[in-house]
Amino acid sequence: MRYLINEYVEDFGNAGSKARRDISSILGRNSTTVINLPYDSKKSHISREFETWRTLGRYWNSATFKGQLIVQFPLRLNKLDQFGVLKMIKKFQSKVVIIHDLESLRRGDESLAKSEVKFLNKFNLVISHSSNMTTYLREHGLNTEVRELYLFDYLADQKETGFNQGSPISKKFKVYFAGNLGKSLFLENVPSSLNDILYVFGLNATQKMKRELKHFMGFVDGEQLPDKLKGGWGLVWDGASTMQPTGLLGKYLAYNAPHKTSLYIAASVPVIVWSGAANTRFVTENFLGISVDSLGQIQSKLESLSGDEYSKILLSVAEFSSKLRNGEMILNVLRKEG
């Protein structure tokens, strides 16, 4: 039997909370007992602690411990609740941890890597984002089995449709960007050739973005957003520069698997990724999109695609779209042998 410890994750309309909720939903539908740790903001701190420990106690038995325990990392629990979860982890024969973020990379603070690796080494299997992330963890002492995910699943309301409708040429020249616009300052200085075809969705747009972007579409909830992206391409980029992703955000792209990529592919929209991103090889080898060194290359890259190349990408993206919307990525990596 498989068990998942499911923390309460408030929906802030961002990728991080959706990725966790989707994994809980997918596993819950597929022979996994989801241990929902209770959360009630109206209760006192002590009452919430009592409820959490009582919930864990229901599964504190030898029969349960023969199964497999799955945890999503990093834990968002307070210290006392984490203590209970850590004691429970020790009891299980099979333990799996799914990484969502590494704060040592995201914050650019390698002093955090020691504690991250110490936690991850408690598990028999670590689900990493990419080979780059795995190498980083190995360099900091990770010594357990690792499998790479590369693409997170993305549950959405979108119905199965024919994704190769209309003229491929017209769809070729429409580019979408969706996300937390406050950390995407490159949108303040988009090349004019891209601005003409760029449609931007998200929260926290600066006044300059609202003024300069030709197609600012505002915020759409993550569950409905895939249905708003019709044809075209999805851009995965971060930081302040249009030349290449810069700063901590740019560095993080070299290690992580952005949930934004999954959003686009779930909508059957091929992606445009930075050539230095961790998932570039996965994207190009699976014909899920193209890579560019800078945003200024997008127009010429799209124009250089032949009709056959574009059709091959659309077919592959449609296939992966079905996988992501049905939770197949995490299920496949969990069932994969050795």
CSV table of C-alpha atoms in Angstrom, one decimal:
chain,number,residue,atom,x,y,z
A,1,MET,CA,0.0,0.0,0.0
A,2,ARG,CA,1.1,3.5,-0.8
A,3,TYR,CA,0.6,6.5,1.5
A,4,LEU,CA,1.1,10.2,0.9
A,5,ILE,CA,1.4,12.8,3.6
A,6,ASN,CA,-0.6,15.8,2.3
A,7,GLU,CA,0.0,19.2,3.9
A,8,TYR,CA,-2.6,21.9,3.6
A,9,VAL,CA,-1.4,24.2,0.8
A,10,GLU,CA,-3.3,27.5,0.4
A,11,ASP,CA,-4.2,28.3,-3.2
A,12,PHE,CA,-2.5,31.6,-4.0
A,13,GLY,CA,-3.0,31.1,-7.7
A,14,ASN,CA,0.6,30.2,-8.2
A,15,ALA,CA,2.4,27.2,-9.8
A,16,GLY,CA,3.9,25.9,-6.5
A,17,SER,CA,0.6,25.3,-4.8
A,18,LYS,CA,-1.0,23.8,-7.9
A,19,ALA,CA,1.9,21.3,-8.4
A,20,ARG,CA,1.5,20.0,-4.9
A,21,ARG,CA,-2.3,19.8,-5.1
A,22,ASP,CA,-2.1,18.0,-8.4
A,23,ILE,CA,0.3,15.3,-7.1
A,24,SER,CA,-2.0,14.7,-4.1
A,25,SER,CA,-5.0,14.4,-6.5
A,26,ILE,CA,-3.2,12.1,-8.9
A,27,LEU,CA,-1.9,9.7,-6.3
A,28,GLY,CA,-5.2,9.8,-4.4
A,29,ARG,CA,-6.9,8.4,-7.5
A,30,ASN,CA,-4.3,5.7,-8.0
A,31,SER,CA,-4.2,3.3,-5.0
A,32,THR,CA,-2.7,5.8,-2.6
A,33,THR,CA,-4.0,6.6,0.9
A,34,VAL,CA,-3.7,10.3,1.3
A,35,ILE,CA,-3.0,11.3,4.9
A,36,ASN,CA,-4.5,14.8,5.0
A,37,LEU,CA,-2.9,16.8,7.8
A,38,PRO,CA,-5.7,19.0,9.2
A,39,TYR,CA,-5.6,22.7,9.1
A,40,ASP,CA,-8.2,25.1,10.5
A,41,SER,CA,-7.1,28.7,10.9
A,42,LYS,CA,-9.9,29.3,13.4
A,43,LYS,CA,-8.4,26.8,15.9
A,44,SER,CA,-5.7,27.6,18.3
A,45,HIS,CA,-2.1,26.5,17.6
A,46,ILE,CA,-2.2,23.8,20.3
A,47,SER,CA,-5.5,22.4,18.9
A,48,ARG,CA,-4.0,22.2,15.4
A,49,GLU,CA,-0.9,20.4,16.7
A,50,PHE,CA,-3.2,17.9,18.5
A,51,GLU,CA,-5.2,17.3,15.4
A,52,THR,CA,-2.0,16.7,13.3
A,53,TRP,CA,-0.5,14.2,15.7
A,54,ARG,CA,-3.9,12.4,16.1
A,55,THR,CA,-4.1,12.1,12.3
A,56,LEU,CA,-0.6,10.6,12.1
A,57,GLY,CA,-1.4,8.3,15.0
A,58,ARG,CA,-4.2,6.6,13.0
A,59,TYR,CA,-1.6,5.2,10.6
A,60,TRP,CA,1.0,4.4,13.3
A,61,ASN,CA,1.0,0.6,13.0
A,62,SER,CA,3.2,-2.2,11.7
A,63,ALA,CA,0.9,-3.0,8.8
A,64,THR,CA,1.0,0.6,7.5
A,65,PHE,CA,4.8,0.7,7.9
A,66,LYS,CA,5.2,-2.2,5.4
A,67,GLY,CA,3.9,0.1,2.7
A,68,GLN,CA,5.5,3.0,0.8
A,69,LEU,CA,5.4,6.6,2.2
A,70,ILE,CA,5.6,9.6,-0.1
A,71,VAL,CA,6.4,13.1,1.0
A,72,GLN,CA,6.6,16.4,-1.0
A,73,PHE,CA,9.6,18.6,-0.3
A,74,PRO,CA,10.2,21.1,1.2
A,75,LEU,CA,7.9,20.5,4.1
A,76,ARG,CA,5.8,23.6,5.0
A,77,LEU,CA,5.0,22.3,8.5
A,78,ASN,CA,6.1,23.9,11.7
A,79,LYS,CA,8.9,22.3,13.7
A,80,LEU,CA,6.7,20.2,16.0
A,81,ASP,CA,4.7,18.8,13.1
A,82,GLN,CA,7.9,18.1,11.2
A,83,PHE,CA,9.2,16.2,14.1
A,84,GLY,CA,6.1,13.9,13.9
A,85,VAL,CA,6.5,13.4,10.2
A,86,LEU,CA,10.2,12.6,10.5
A,87,LYS,CA,9.5,10.0,13.2
A,88,MET,CA,6.9,8.5,10.9
A,89,ILE,CA,9.4,8.4,7.9
A,90,LYS,CA,11.8,6.3,9.9
A,91,LYS,CA,9.2,3.6,10.4
A,92,PHE,CA,8.5,3.0,6.8
A,93,GLN,CA,10.4,0.4,4.8
A,94,SER,CA,10.0,2.3,1.5
A,95,LYS,CA,10.2,6.1,1.4
A,96,VAL,CA,9.9,8.4,-1.5
A,97,VAL,CA,10.3,12.2,-1.6
A,98,ILE,CA,9.2,14.5,-4.5
A,99,ILE,CA,11.2,17.7,-4.8
A,100,HIS,CA,9.3,20.9,-5.7
A,101,ASP,CA,11.9,23.4,-4.7
A,102,LEU,CA,15.5,23.6,-3.5
A,103,GLU,CA,15.8,26.7,-1.4
A,104,SER,CA,19.6,26.5,-1.6
A,105,LEU,CA,19.3,27.0,-5.4
A,106,ARG,CA,16.3,29.2,-5.5
A,107,ARG,CA,17.8,31.7,-3.0
A,108,GLY,CA,21.4,31.2,-4.1
A,109,ASP,CA,22.4,30.1,-0.6
A,110,GLU,CA,24.5,26.9,-0.7
A,111,SER,CA,24.7,26.9,3.1
A,112,LEU,CA,21.1,25.5,3.0
A,113,ALA,CA,22.2,22.5,0.8
A,114,LYS,CA,23.6,20.5,3.8
A,115,SER,CA,20.2,20.4,5.6
A,116,GLU,CA,18.3,19.7,2.4
A,117,VAL,CA,20.5,16.8,1.5
A,118,LYS,CA,20.4,15.5,5.1
A,119,PHE,CA,16.6,15.4,4.8
A,120,LEU,CA,16.6,13.8,1.3
A,121,ASN,CA,19.0,11.1,2.3
A,122,LYS,CA,16.4,9.7,4.7
A,123,PHE,CA,14.5,8.4,1.7
A,124,ASN,CA,15.1,5.4,-0.6
A,125,LEU,CA,14.1,7.3,-3.7
A,126,VAL,CA,14.3,11.0,-4.5
A,127,ILE,CA,12.3,12.5,-7.5
A,128,SER,CA,14.4,15.3,-8.9
A,129,HIS,CA,13.6,17.8,-11.6
A,130,SER,CA,16.5,17.2,-13.9
A,131,SER,CA,19.9,15.7,-14.3
A,132,ASN,CA,21.4,19.1,-13.5
A,133,MET,CA,19.6,19.1,-10.2
A,134,THR,CA,20.6,15.6,-9.5
A,135,THR,CA,24.3,16.4,-10.1
A,136,TYR,CA,24.0,19.4,-7.8
A,137,LEU,CA,22.6,17.2,-5.0
A,138,ARG,CA,25.2,14.5,-5.6
A,139,GLU,CA,28.0,17.1,-5.3
A,140,HIS,CA,26.5,18.1,-1.9
A,141,GLY,CA,26.3,14.5,-0.5
A,142,LEU,CA,23.1,12.9,-1.8
A,143,ASN,CA,23.7,9.1,-1.8
A,144,THR,CA,20.3,7.6,-2.4
A,145,GLU,CA,18.5,6.6,-5.6
A,146,VAL,CA,17.3,9.4,-7.8
A,147,ARG,CA,14.9,9.6,-10.8
A,148,GLU,CA,14.3,12.7,-12.9
A,149,LEU,CA,10.8,14.0,-13.7
A,150,TYR,CA,11.5,16.8,-16.2
A,151,LEU,CA,7.8,17.7,-16.5
A,152,PHE,CA,5.3,18.0,-13.7
A,153,ASP,CA,1.7,16.9,-14.4
A,154,TYR,CA,-0.9,19.5,-14.8
A,155,LEU,CA,-4.5,18.7,-14.1
A,156,ALA,CA,-6.9,20.9,-16.0
A,157,ASP,CA,-10.5,21.3,-17.0
A,158,GLN,CA,-9.6,21.4,-20.7
A,159,LYS,CA,-11.5,18.8,-22.9
A,160,GLU,CA,-9.8,16.6,-25.4
A,161,THR,CA,-9.9,18.4,-28.7
A,162,GLY,CA,-8.2,18.4,-32.1
A,163,PHE,CA,-5.1,20.5,-31.5
A,164,ASN,CA,-4.0,20.7,-35.1
A,165,GLN,CA,-6.9,22.8,-36.3
A,166,GLY,CA,-6.6,25.8,-38.5
A,167,SER,CA,-3.5,27.0,-40.3
A,168,PRO,CA,-0.2,25.9,-38.7
A,169,ILE,CA,1.4,29.1,-40.1
A,170,SER,CA,-1.0,31.4,-38.3
A,171,LYS,CA,-0.5,29.5,-35.0
A,172,LYS,CA,3.2,29.6,-35.4
A,173,PHE,CA,3.4,33.3,-34.7
A,174,LYS,CA,1.5,33.7,-31.5
A,175,VAL,CA,3.5,33.5,-28.2
A,176,TYR,CA,2.0,33.2,-24.7
A,177,PHE,CA,3.6,34.0,-21.3
A,178,ALA,CA,1.9,33.2,-18.0
A,179,GLY,CA,3.1,33.5,-14.4
A,180,ASN,CA,4.1,35.8,-11.6
A,181,LEU,CA,4.9,38.9,-13.6
A,182,GLY,CA,6.5,40.6,-10.7
A,183,LYS,CA,9.6,38.4,-11.1
A,184,SER,CA,9.5,38.6,-14.9
A,185,LEU,CA,10.9,42.1,-15.4
A,186,PHE,CA,12.1,41.2,-18.9
A,187,LEU,CA,8.5,42.0,-19.9
A,188,GLU,CA,9.3,45.7,-19.4
A,189,ASN,CA,11.7,45.6,-22.3
A,190,VAL,CA,10.4,43.0,-24.8
A,191,PRO,CA,11.8,43.3,-28.4
A,192,SER,CA,9.2,44.9,-30.7
A,193,SER,CA,9.2,41.9,-32.9
A,194,LEU,CA,8.1,39.8,-30.0
A,195,ASN,CA,5.8,42.3,-28.4
A,196,ASP,CA,3.6,42.3,-31.5
A,197,ILE,CA,2.8,38.6,-31.0
A,198,LEU,CA,3.2,38.2,-27.2
A,199,TYR,CA,0.1,37.6,-25.0
A,200,VAL,CA,0.7,37.9,-21.3
A,201,PHE,CA,-1.3,36.5,-18.4
A,202,GLY,CA,-0.6,36.9,-14.7
A,203,LEU,CA,-0.5,38.8,-11.4
A,204,ASN,CA,1.7,41.6,-10.2
A,205,ALA,CA,2.4,43.3,-13.5
A,206,THR,CA,4.3,46.6,-13.1
A,207,GLN,CA,2.8,49.8,-14.5
A,208,LYS,CA,5.5,49.8,-17.2
A,209,MET,CA,4.4,46.3,-18.3
A,210,LYS,CA,0.7,47.4,-18.5
A,211,ARG,CA,1.8,50.4,-20.5
A,212,GLU,CA,4.3,48.8,-22.8
A,213,LEU,CA,2.8,45.3,-23.5
A,214,LYS,CA,0.5,45.2,-26.5
A,215,HIS,CA,-1.5,42.2,-25.3
A,216,PHE,CA,-1.7,42.2,-21.5
A,217,MET,CA,-4.5,39.8,-20.6
A,218,GLY,CA,-4.6,40.0,-16.8
A,219,PHE,CA,-5.0,37.1,-14.4
A,220,VAL,CA,-6.7,33.8,-15.2
A,221,ASP,CA,-7.0,31.0,-12.6
A,222,GLY,CA,-4.5,28.1,-13.3
A,223,GLU,CA,-7.3,25.6,-13.7
A,224,GLN,CA,-8.9,27.5,-16.5
A,225,LEU,CA,-5.8,29.0,-18.1
A,226,PRO,CA,-5.0,26.0,-20.4
A,227,ASP,CA,-8.3,26.5,-22.2
A,228,LYS,CA,-7.4,30.2,-22.9
A,229,LEU,CA,-4.2,29.3,-24.7
A,230,LYS,CA,-5.3,28.6,-28.3
A,231,GLY,CA,-2.5,27.5,-30.6
A,232,GLY,CA,0.7,29.4,-30.7
A,233,TRP,CA,3.8,28.9,-28.4
A,234,GLY,CA,4.4,29.2,-24.7
A,235,LEU,CA,7.5,31.1,-23.5
A,236,VAL,CA,9.5,29.9,-20.4
A,237,TRP,CA,11.7,32.7,-19.3
A,238,ASP,CA,12.7,34.5,-16.1
A,239,GLY,CA,14.6,37.5,-14.7
A,240,ALA,CA,15.2,41.0,-16.0
A,241,SER,CA,17.1,40.5,-19.2
A,242,THR,CA,15.8,39.6,-22.7
A,243,MET,CA,19.3,38.4,-23.7
A,244,GLN,CA,19.3,35.5,-21.3
A,245,PRO,CA,17.7,34.7,-17.9
A,246,THR,CA,19.8,36.4,-15.3
A,247,GLY,CA,20.3,36.5,-11.6
A,248,LEU,CA,19.0,33.9,-9.2
A,249,LEU,CA,15.9,33.3,-11.3
A,250,GLY,CA,18.0,32.7,-14.4
A,251,LYS,CA,20.3,30.3,-12.5
A,252,TYR,CA,17.4,28.4,-11.1
A,253,LEU,CA,16.2,27.7,-14.7
A,254,ALA,CA,19.4,25.7,-15.2
A,255,TYR,CA,18.2,23.2,-12.5
A,256,ASN,CA,14.5,23.1,-12.1
A,257,ALA,CA,11.5,22.0,-14.2
A,258,PRO,CA,9.2,25.1,-14.3
A,259,HIS,CA,5.6,24.4,-13.8
A,260,LYS,CA,5.0,26.9,-16.5
A,261,THR,CA,6.3,24.4,-19.1
A,262,SER,CA,3.7,21.9,-17.9
A,263,LEU,CA,0.9,24.5,-18.2
A,264,TYR,CA,1.7,25.2,-21.8
A,265,ILE,CA,2.1,21.5,-22.8
A,266,ALA,CA,-1.1,20.6,-20.9
A,267,ALA,CA,-2.8,23.2,-23.2
A,268,SER,CA,-1.2,21.5,-26.2
A,269,VAL,CA,1.0,24.6,-26.8
A,270,PRO,CA,4.6,23.9,-27.8
A,271,VAL,CA,7.2,25.7,-25.7
A,272,ILE,CA,10.1,28.1,-26.3
A,273,VAL,CA,12.8,27.5,-23.7
A,274,TRP,CA,16.2,29.1,-22.9
A,275,SER,CA,19.0,27.1,-24.4
A,276,GLY,CA,20.7,26.9,-21.0
A,277,ALA,CA,17.6,25.6,-19.1
A,278,ALA,CA,17.7,22.2,-17.4
A,279,ASN,CA,14.9,20.8,-19.5
A,280,THR,CA,16.1,22.0,-22.9
A,281,ARG,CA,17.3,18.6,-24.0
A,282,PHE,CA,14.1,16.9,-22.8
A,283,VAL,CA,12.0,19.5,-24.7
A,284,THR,CA,13.9,19.3,-28.0
A,285,GLU,CA,14.5,15.5,-28.0
A,286,ASN,CA,10.8,14.9,-27.4
A,287,PHE,CA,9.8,17.5,-30.0
A,288,LEU,CA,7.9,19.6,-27.5
A,289,GLY,CA,9.3,23.0,-28.7
A,290,ILE,CA,12.4,25.0,-29.6
A,291,SER,CA,15.2,26.6,-27.6
A,292,VAL,CA,16.7,30.1,-28.0
A,293,ASP,CA,19.7,31.9,-26.6
A,294,SER,CA,17.8,35.2,-26.4
A,295,LEU,CA,14.3,36.5,-26.9
A,296,GLY,CA,15.5,38.3,-30.0
A,297,GLN,CA,15.9,34.9,-31.7
A,298,ILE,CA,12.3,33.9,-31.4
A,299,GLN,CA,11.0,35.4,-34.6
A,300,SER,CA,13.7,33.9,-36.8
A,301,LYS,CA,13.5,30.5,-35.1
A,302,LEU,CA,9.8,30.3,-35.7
A,303,GLU,CA,10.2,31.4,-39.3
A,304,SER,CA,12.8,28.8,-40.0
A,305,LEU,CA,10.6,25.9,-38.9
A,306,SER,CA,9.3,23.8,-41.9
A,307,GLY,CA,5.7,22.7,-42.0
A,308,ASP,CA,6.7,19.1,-41.4
A,309,GLU,CA,8.8,20.1,-38.3
A,310,TYR,CA,6.0,22.1,-36.9
A,311,SER,CA,3.5,19.3,-37.5
A,312,LYS,CA,5.8,16.8,-35.7
A,313,ILE,CA,6.0,19.2,-32.7
A,314,LEU,CA,2.3,19.6,-32.6
A,315,LEU,CA,1.7,15.8,-32.6
A,316,SER,CA,4.2,15.2,-29.8
A,317,VAL,CA,2.9,18.1,-27.7
A,318,ALA,CA,-0.7,16.7,-28.1
A,319,GLU,CA,0.5,13.3,-26.9
A,320,PHE,CA,2.3,14.8,-23.8
A,321,SER,CA,-0.7,17.0,-23.1
A,322,SER,CA,-2.8,13.9,-22.5
A,323,LYS,CA,-0.1,12.5,-20.3
A,324,LEU,CA,0.2,15.6,-18.1
A,325,ARG,CA,-3.6,16.1,-17.8
A,326,ASN,CA,-4.0,12.4,-16.7
A,327,GLY,CA,-1.1,12.4,-14.2
A,328,GLU,CA,1.1,10.0,-16.1
A,329,MET,CA,4.4,11.7,-15.5
A,330,ILE,CA,4.5,11.1,-11.7
A,331,LEU,CA,2.9,7.7,-12.0
A,332,ASN,CA,5.4,6.5,-14.6
A,333,VAL,CA,8.4,7.7,-12.6
A,334,LEU,CA,7.2,6.0,-9.5
A,335,ARG,CA,6.5,2.7,-11.2
A,336,LYS,CA,9.7,2.7,-13.2
A,337,GLU,CA,12.1,-0.1,-12.4
A,338,GLY,CA,15.5,0.6,-10.8
